[in-house]
PDB file of C-alpha atoms and ligand atoms in Angstrom:
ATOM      1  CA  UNK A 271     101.539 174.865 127.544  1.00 57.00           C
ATOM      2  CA  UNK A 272     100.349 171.093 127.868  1.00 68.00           C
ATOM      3  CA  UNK A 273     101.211 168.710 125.097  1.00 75.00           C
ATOM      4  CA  UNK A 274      97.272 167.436 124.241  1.00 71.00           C
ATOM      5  CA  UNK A 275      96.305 167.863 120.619  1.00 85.00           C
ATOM      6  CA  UNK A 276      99.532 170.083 120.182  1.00 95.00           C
ATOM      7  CA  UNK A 277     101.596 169.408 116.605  1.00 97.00           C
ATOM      8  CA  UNK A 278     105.030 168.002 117.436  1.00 98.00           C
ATOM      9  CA  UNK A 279     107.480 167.998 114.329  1.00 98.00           C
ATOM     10  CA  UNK A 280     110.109 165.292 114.678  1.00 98.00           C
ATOM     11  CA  UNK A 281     113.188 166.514 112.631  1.00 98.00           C
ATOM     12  CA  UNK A 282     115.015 163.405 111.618  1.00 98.00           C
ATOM     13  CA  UNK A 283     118.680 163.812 110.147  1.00 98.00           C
ATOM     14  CA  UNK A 284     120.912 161.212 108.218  1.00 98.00           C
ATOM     15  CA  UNK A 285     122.825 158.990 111.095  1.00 97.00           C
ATOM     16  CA  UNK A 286     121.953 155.368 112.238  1.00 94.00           C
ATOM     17  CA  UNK A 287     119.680 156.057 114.947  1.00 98.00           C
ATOM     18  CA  UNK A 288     117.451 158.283 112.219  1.00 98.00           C
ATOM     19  CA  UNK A 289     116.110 154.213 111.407  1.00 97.00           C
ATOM     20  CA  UNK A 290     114.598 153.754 115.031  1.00 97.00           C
ATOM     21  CA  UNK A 291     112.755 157.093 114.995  1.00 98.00           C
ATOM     22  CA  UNK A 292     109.191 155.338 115.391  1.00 98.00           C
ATOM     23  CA  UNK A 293     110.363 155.219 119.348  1.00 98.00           C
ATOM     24  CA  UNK A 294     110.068 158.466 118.973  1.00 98.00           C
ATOM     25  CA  UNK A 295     107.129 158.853 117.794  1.00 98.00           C
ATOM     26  CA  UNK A 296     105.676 156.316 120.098  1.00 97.00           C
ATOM     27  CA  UNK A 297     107.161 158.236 123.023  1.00 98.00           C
ATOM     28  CA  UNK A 298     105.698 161.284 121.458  1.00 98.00           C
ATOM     29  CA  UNK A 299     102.109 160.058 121.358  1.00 96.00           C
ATOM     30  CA  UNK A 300     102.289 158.793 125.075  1.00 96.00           C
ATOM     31  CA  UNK A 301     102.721 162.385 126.007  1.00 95.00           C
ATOM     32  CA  UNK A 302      99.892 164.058 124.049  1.00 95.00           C
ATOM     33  CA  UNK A 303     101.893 165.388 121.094  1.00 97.00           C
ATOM     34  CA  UNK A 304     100.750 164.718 116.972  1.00 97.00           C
ATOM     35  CA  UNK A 305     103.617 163.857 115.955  1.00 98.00           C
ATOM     36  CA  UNK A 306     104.904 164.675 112.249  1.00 97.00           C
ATOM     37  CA  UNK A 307     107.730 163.652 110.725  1.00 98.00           C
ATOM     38  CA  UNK A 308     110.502 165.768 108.594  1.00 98.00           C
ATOM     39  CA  UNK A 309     113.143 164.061 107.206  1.00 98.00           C
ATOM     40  CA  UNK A 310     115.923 165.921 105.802  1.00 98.00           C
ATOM     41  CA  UNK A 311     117.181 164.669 102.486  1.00 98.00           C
ATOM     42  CA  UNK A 312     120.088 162.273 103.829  1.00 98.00           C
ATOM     43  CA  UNK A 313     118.051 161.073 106.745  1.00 98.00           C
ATOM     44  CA  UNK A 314     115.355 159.788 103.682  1.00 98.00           C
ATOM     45  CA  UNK A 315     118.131 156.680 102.949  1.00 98.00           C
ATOM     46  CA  UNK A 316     117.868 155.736 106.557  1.00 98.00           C
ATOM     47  CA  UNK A 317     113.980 155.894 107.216  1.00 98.00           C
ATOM     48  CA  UNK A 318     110.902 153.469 106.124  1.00 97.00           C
ATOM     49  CA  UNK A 319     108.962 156.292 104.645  1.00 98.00           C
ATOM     50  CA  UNK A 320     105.968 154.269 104.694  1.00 98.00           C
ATOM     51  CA  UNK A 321     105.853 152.993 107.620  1.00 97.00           C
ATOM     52  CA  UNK A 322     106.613 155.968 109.559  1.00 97.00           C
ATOM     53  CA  UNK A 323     103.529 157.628 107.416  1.00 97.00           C
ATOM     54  CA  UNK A 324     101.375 154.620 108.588  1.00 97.00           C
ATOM     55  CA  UNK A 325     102.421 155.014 111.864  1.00 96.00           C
ATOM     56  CA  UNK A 326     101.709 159.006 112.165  1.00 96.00           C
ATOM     57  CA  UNK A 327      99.379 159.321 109.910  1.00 96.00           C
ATOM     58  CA  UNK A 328     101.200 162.153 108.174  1.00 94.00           C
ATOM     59  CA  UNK A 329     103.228 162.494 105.086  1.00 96.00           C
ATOM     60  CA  UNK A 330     106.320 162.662 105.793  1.00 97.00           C
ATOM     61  CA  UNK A 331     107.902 166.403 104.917  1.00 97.00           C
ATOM     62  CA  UNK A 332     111.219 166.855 103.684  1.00 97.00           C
ATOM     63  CA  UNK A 333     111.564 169.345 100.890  1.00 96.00           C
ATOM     64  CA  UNK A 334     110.342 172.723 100.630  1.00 95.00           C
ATOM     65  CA  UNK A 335     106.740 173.003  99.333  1.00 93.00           C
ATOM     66  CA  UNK A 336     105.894 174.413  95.673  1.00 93.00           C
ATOM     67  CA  UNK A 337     104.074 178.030  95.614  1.00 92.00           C
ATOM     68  CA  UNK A 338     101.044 176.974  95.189  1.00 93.00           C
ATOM     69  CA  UNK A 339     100.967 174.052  98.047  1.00 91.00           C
ATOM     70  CA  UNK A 340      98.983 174.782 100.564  1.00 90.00           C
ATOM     71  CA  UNK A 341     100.924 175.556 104.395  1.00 89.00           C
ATOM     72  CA  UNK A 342     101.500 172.778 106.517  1.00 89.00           C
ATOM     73  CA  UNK A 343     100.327 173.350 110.317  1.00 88.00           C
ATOM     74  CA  UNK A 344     103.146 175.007 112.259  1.00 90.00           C
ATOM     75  CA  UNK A 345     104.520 173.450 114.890  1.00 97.00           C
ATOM     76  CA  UNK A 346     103.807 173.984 118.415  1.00 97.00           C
ATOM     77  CA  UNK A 347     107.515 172.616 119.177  1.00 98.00           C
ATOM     78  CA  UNK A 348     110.159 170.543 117.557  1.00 98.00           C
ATOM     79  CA  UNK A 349     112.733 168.300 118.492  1.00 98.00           C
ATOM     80  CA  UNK A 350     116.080 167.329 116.381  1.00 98.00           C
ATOM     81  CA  UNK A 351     116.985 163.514 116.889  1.00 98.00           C
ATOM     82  CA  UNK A 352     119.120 162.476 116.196  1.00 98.00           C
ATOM     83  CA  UNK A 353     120.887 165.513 115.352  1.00 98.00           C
ATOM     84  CA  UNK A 354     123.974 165.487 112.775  1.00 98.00           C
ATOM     85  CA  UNK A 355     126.941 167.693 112.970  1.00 98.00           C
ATOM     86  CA  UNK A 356     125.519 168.740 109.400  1.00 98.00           C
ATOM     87  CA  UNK A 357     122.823 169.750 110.307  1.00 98.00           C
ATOM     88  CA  UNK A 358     123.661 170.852 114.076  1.00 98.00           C
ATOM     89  CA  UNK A 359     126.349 173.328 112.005  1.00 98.00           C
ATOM     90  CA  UNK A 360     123.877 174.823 109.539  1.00 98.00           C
ATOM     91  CA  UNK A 361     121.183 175.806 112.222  1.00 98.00           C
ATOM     92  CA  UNK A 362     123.574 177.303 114.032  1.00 98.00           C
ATOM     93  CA  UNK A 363     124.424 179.890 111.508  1.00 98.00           C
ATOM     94  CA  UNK A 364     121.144 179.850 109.916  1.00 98.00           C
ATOM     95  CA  UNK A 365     121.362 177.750 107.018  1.00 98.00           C
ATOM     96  CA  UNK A 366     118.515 176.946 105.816  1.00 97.00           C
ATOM     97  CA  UNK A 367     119.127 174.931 102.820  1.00 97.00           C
ATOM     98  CA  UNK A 368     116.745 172.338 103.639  1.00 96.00           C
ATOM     99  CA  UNK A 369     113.173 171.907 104.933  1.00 97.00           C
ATOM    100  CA  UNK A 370     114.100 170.608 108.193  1.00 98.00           C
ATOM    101  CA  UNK A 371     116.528 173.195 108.501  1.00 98.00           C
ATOM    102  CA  UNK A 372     114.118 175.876 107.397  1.00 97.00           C
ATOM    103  CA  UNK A 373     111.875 175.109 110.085  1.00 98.00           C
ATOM    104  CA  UNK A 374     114.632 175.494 112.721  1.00 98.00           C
ATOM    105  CA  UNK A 375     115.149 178.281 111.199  1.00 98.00           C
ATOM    106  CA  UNK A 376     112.031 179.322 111.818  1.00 97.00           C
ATOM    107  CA  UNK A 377     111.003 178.283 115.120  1.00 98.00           C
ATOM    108  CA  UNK A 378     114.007 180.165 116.933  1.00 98.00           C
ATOM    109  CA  UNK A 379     112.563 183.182 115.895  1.00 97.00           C
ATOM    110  CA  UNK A 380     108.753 182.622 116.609  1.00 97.00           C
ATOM    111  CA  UNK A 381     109.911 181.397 120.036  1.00 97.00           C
ATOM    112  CA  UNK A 382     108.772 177.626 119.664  1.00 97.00           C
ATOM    113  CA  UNK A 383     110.447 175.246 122.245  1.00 98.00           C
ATOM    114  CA  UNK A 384     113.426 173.402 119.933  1.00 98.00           C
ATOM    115  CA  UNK A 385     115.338 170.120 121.984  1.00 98.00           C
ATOM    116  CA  UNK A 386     118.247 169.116 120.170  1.00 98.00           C
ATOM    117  CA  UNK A 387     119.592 165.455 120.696  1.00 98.00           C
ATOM    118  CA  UNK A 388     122.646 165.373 119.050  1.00 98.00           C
ATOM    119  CA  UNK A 389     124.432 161.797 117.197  1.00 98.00           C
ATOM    120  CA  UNK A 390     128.013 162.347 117.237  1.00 98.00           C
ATOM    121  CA  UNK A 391     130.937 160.923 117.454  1.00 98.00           C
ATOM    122  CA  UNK A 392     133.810 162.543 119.481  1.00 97.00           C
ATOM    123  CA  UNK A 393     136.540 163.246 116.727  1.00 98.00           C
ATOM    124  CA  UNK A 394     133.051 165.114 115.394  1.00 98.00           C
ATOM    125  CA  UNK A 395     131.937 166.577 119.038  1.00 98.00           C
ATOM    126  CA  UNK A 396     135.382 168.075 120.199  1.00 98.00           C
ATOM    127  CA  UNK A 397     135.680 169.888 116.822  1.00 98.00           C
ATOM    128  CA  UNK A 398     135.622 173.910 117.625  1.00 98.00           C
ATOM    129  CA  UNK A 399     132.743 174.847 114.761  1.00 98.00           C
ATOM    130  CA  UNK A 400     130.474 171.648 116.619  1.00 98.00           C
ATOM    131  CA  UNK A 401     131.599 173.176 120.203  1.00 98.00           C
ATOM    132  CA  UNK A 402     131.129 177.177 119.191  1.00 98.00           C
ATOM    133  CA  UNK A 403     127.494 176.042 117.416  1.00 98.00           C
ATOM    134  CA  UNK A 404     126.017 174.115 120.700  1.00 98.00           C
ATOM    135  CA  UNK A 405     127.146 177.266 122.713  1.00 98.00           C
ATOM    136  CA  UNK A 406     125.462 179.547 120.147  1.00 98.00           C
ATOM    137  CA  UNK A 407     122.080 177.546 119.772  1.00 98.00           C
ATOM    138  CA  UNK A 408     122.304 177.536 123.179  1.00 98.00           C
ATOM    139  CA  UNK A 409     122.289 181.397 123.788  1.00 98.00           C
ATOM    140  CA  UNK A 410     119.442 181.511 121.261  1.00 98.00           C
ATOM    141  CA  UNK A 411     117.697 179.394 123.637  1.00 98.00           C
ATOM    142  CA  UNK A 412     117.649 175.856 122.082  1.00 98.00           C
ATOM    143  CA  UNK A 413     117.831 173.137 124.603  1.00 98.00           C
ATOM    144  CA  UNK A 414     121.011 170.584 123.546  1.00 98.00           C
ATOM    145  CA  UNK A 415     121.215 167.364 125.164  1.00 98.00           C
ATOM    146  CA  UNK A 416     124.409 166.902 125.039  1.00 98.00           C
ATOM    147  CA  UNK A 417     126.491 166.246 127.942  1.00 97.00           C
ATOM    148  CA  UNK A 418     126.565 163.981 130.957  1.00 96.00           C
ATOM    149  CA  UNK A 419     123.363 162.645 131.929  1.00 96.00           C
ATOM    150  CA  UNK A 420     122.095 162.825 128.049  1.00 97.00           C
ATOM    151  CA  UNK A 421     123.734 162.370 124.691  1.00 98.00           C
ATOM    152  CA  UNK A 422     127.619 161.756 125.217  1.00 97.00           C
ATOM    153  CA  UNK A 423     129.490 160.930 122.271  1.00 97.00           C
ATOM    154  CA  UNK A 424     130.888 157.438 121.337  1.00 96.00           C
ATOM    155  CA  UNK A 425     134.653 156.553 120.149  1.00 96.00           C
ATOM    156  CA  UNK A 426     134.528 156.744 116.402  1.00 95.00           C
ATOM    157  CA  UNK A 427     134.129 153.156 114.708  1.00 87.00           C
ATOM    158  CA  UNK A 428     133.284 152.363 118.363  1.00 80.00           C
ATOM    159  CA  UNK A 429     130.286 150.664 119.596  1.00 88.00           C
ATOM    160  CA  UNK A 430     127.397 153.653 120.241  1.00 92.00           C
ATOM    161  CA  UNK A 431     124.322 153.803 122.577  1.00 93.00           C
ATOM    162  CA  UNK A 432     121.129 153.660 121.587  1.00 94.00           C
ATOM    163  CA  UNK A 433     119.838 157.496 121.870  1.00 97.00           C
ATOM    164  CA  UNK A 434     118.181 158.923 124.482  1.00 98.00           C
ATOM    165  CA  UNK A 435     114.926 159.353 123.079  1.00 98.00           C
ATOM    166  CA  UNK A 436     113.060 159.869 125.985  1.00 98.00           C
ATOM    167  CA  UNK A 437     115.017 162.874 127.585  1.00 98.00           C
ATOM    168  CA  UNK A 438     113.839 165.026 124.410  1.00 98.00           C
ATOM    169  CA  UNK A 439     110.190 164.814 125.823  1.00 98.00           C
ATOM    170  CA  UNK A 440     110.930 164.852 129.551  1.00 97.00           C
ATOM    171  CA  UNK A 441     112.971 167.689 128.646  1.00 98.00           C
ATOM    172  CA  UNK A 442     110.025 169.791 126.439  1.00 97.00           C
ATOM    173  CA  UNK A 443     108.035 168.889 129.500  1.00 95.00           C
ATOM    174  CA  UNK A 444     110.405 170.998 131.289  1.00 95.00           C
ATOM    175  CA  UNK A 445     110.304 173.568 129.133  1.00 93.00           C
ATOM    176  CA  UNK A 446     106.594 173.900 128.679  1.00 84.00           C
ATOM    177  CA  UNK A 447     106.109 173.805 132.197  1.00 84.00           C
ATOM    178  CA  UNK A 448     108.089 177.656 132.700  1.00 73.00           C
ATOM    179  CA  UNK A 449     106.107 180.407 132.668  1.00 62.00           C
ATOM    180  CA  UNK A 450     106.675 182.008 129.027  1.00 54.00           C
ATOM    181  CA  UNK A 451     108.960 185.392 129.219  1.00 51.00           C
TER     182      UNK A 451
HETATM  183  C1  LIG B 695     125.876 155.050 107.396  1.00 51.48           C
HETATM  184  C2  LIG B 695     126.073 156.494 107.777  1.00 51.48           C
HETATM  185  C3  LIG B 695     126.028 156.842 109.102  1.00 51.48           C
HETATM  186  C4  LIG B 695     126.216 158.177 109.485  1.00 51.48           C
HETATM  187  N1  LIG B 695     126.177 158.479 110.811  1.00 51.48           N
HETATM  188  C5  LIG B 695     126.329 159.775 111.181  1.00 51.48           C
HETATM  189  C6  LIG B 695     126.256 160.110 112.559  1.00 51.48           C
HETATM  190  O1  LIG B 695     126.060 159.267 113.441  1.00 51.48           O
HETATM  191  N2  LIG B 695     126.399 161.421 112.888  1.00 51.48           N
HETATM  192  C7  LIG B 695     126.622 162.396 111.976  1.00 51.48           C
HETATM  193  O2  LIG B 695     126.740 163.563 112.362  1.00 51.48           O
HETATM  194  N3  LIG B 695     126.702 162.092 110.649  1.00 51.48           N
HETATM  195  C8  LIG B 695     126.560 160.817 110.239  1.00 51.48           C
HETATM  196  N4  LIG B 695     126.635 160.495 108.910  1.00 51.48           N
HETATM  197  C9  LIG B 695     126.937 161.552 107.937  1.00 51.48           C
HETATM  198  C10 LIG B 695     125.676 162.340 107.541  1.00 51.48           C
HETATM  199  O3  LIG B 695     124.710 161.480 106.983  1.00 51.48           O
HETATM  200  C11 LIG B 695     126.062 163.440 106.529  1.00 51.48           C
HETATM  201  O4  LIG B 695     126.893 164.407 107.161  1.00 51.48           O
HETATM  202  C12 LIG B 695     124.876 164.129 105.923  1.00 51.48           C
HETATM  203  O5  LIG B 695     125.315 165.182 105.074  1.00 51.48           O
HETATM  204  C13 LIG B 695     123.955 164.693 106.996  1.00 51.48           C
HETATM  205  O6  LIG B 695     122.919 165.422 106.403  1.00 51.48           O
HETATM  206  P1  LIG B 695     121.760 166.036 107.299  1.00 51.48           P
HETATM  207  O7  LIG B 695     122.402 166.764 108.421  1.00 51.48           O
HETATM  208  O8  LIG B 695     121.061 166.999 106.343  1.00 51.48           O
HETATM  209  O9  LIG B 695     120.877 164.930 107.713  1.00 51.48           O
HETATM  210  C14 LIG B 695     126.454 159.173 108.503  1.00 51.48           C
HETATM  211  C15 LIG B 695     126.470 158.808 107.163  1.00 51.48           C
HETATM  212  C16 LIG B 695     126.302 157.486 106.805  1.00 51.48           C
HETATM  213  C17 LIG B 695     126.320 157.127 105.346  1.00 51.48           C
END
């Protein structure tokens, strides 16, 4: 699968980083993707709305539509970032109480490539549910970045890292590049 033209749905969840996502969708765009943006609700107090809408030329999605809306465009594949325990929790057990989570949801089971890039602190990362939910998403075939050489997980009340953004698309690179089972 190359990237070109392909619809790239940026889930965005409520932590600090969730304010820098534009990189994201910068990074996105230099590797062929249309990026669109859904927010779930917390991440909404953390986002510019209208700039991110300027800059994808999308509305942004974060709530489930009404009957009678019409369907957005699926997604072709999805990354999480950056990725709350919430929320990390939830799709792990199939929760799909919000849009964003919905779509996760979703996407396992239609087989669309999902990169996770997790924002957690590690009193939050060593917790058993957290470690038991990477290992599941993982068996379901959802790509975490979590570890050394991507996301590792800052002293809480410590000083964090900027995330890093750009292993999601190196890494859906990866994965588009392997021949589909
Ligand atoms: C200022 C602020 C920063 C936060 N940072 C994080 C964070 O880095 N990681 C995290 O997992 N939760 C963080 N949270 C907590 C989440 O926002 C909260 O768990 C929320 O329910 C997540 O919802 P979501 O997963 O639907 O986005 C933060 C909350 C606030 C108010």
């Amino acid at each position: 699968m190359t990237s070109a033209g392909k619809v790239l749905y940026l889930v965005v969840c409520g932590a600090g980083p969730a304010g820098e996502i534009g990189t994201l969708v910068g990074l996105a765009r230099q590797h062929g993707w249309i990026p669109q943006v859904v927010a779930t609700p917390a991440a909404l107090a953390f986002i510019d709305v209208p700039e991110l809408e300027r800059l994808t030329g999308r509305p942004i999605r974060s709530r489930y539509r009404s009957p009678d809306e019409p369907k957005p465009p699926r997604a072709d594949a999805v990354i999480v970032a950056p990725a709350t325990f919430n929320t990390i929790n939830k799709f792990a057990q199939g929760i799909a109480d919000t849009y964003a989570l919905g779509v996760l949801a979703e996407a396992v089971g239609l087989g669309i490539p999902v990169v996770v890039l997790p924002f957690v602190n590690s009193a939050l990362a060593g917790r058993l549910p957290f470690r038991q939910s990477v290992d599941r998403l993982r068996e379901e075939g959802v790509s975490i970045l979590l570890g050394p050489g991507a996301f590792e997980p800052h002293p809480p009340n410590g000083e964090a890292a900027p995330p890093p953004w750009h292993l999601t698309l190196t890494e859906l690179a990866r994965l588009s590049a392997k021949p589909h089972k």
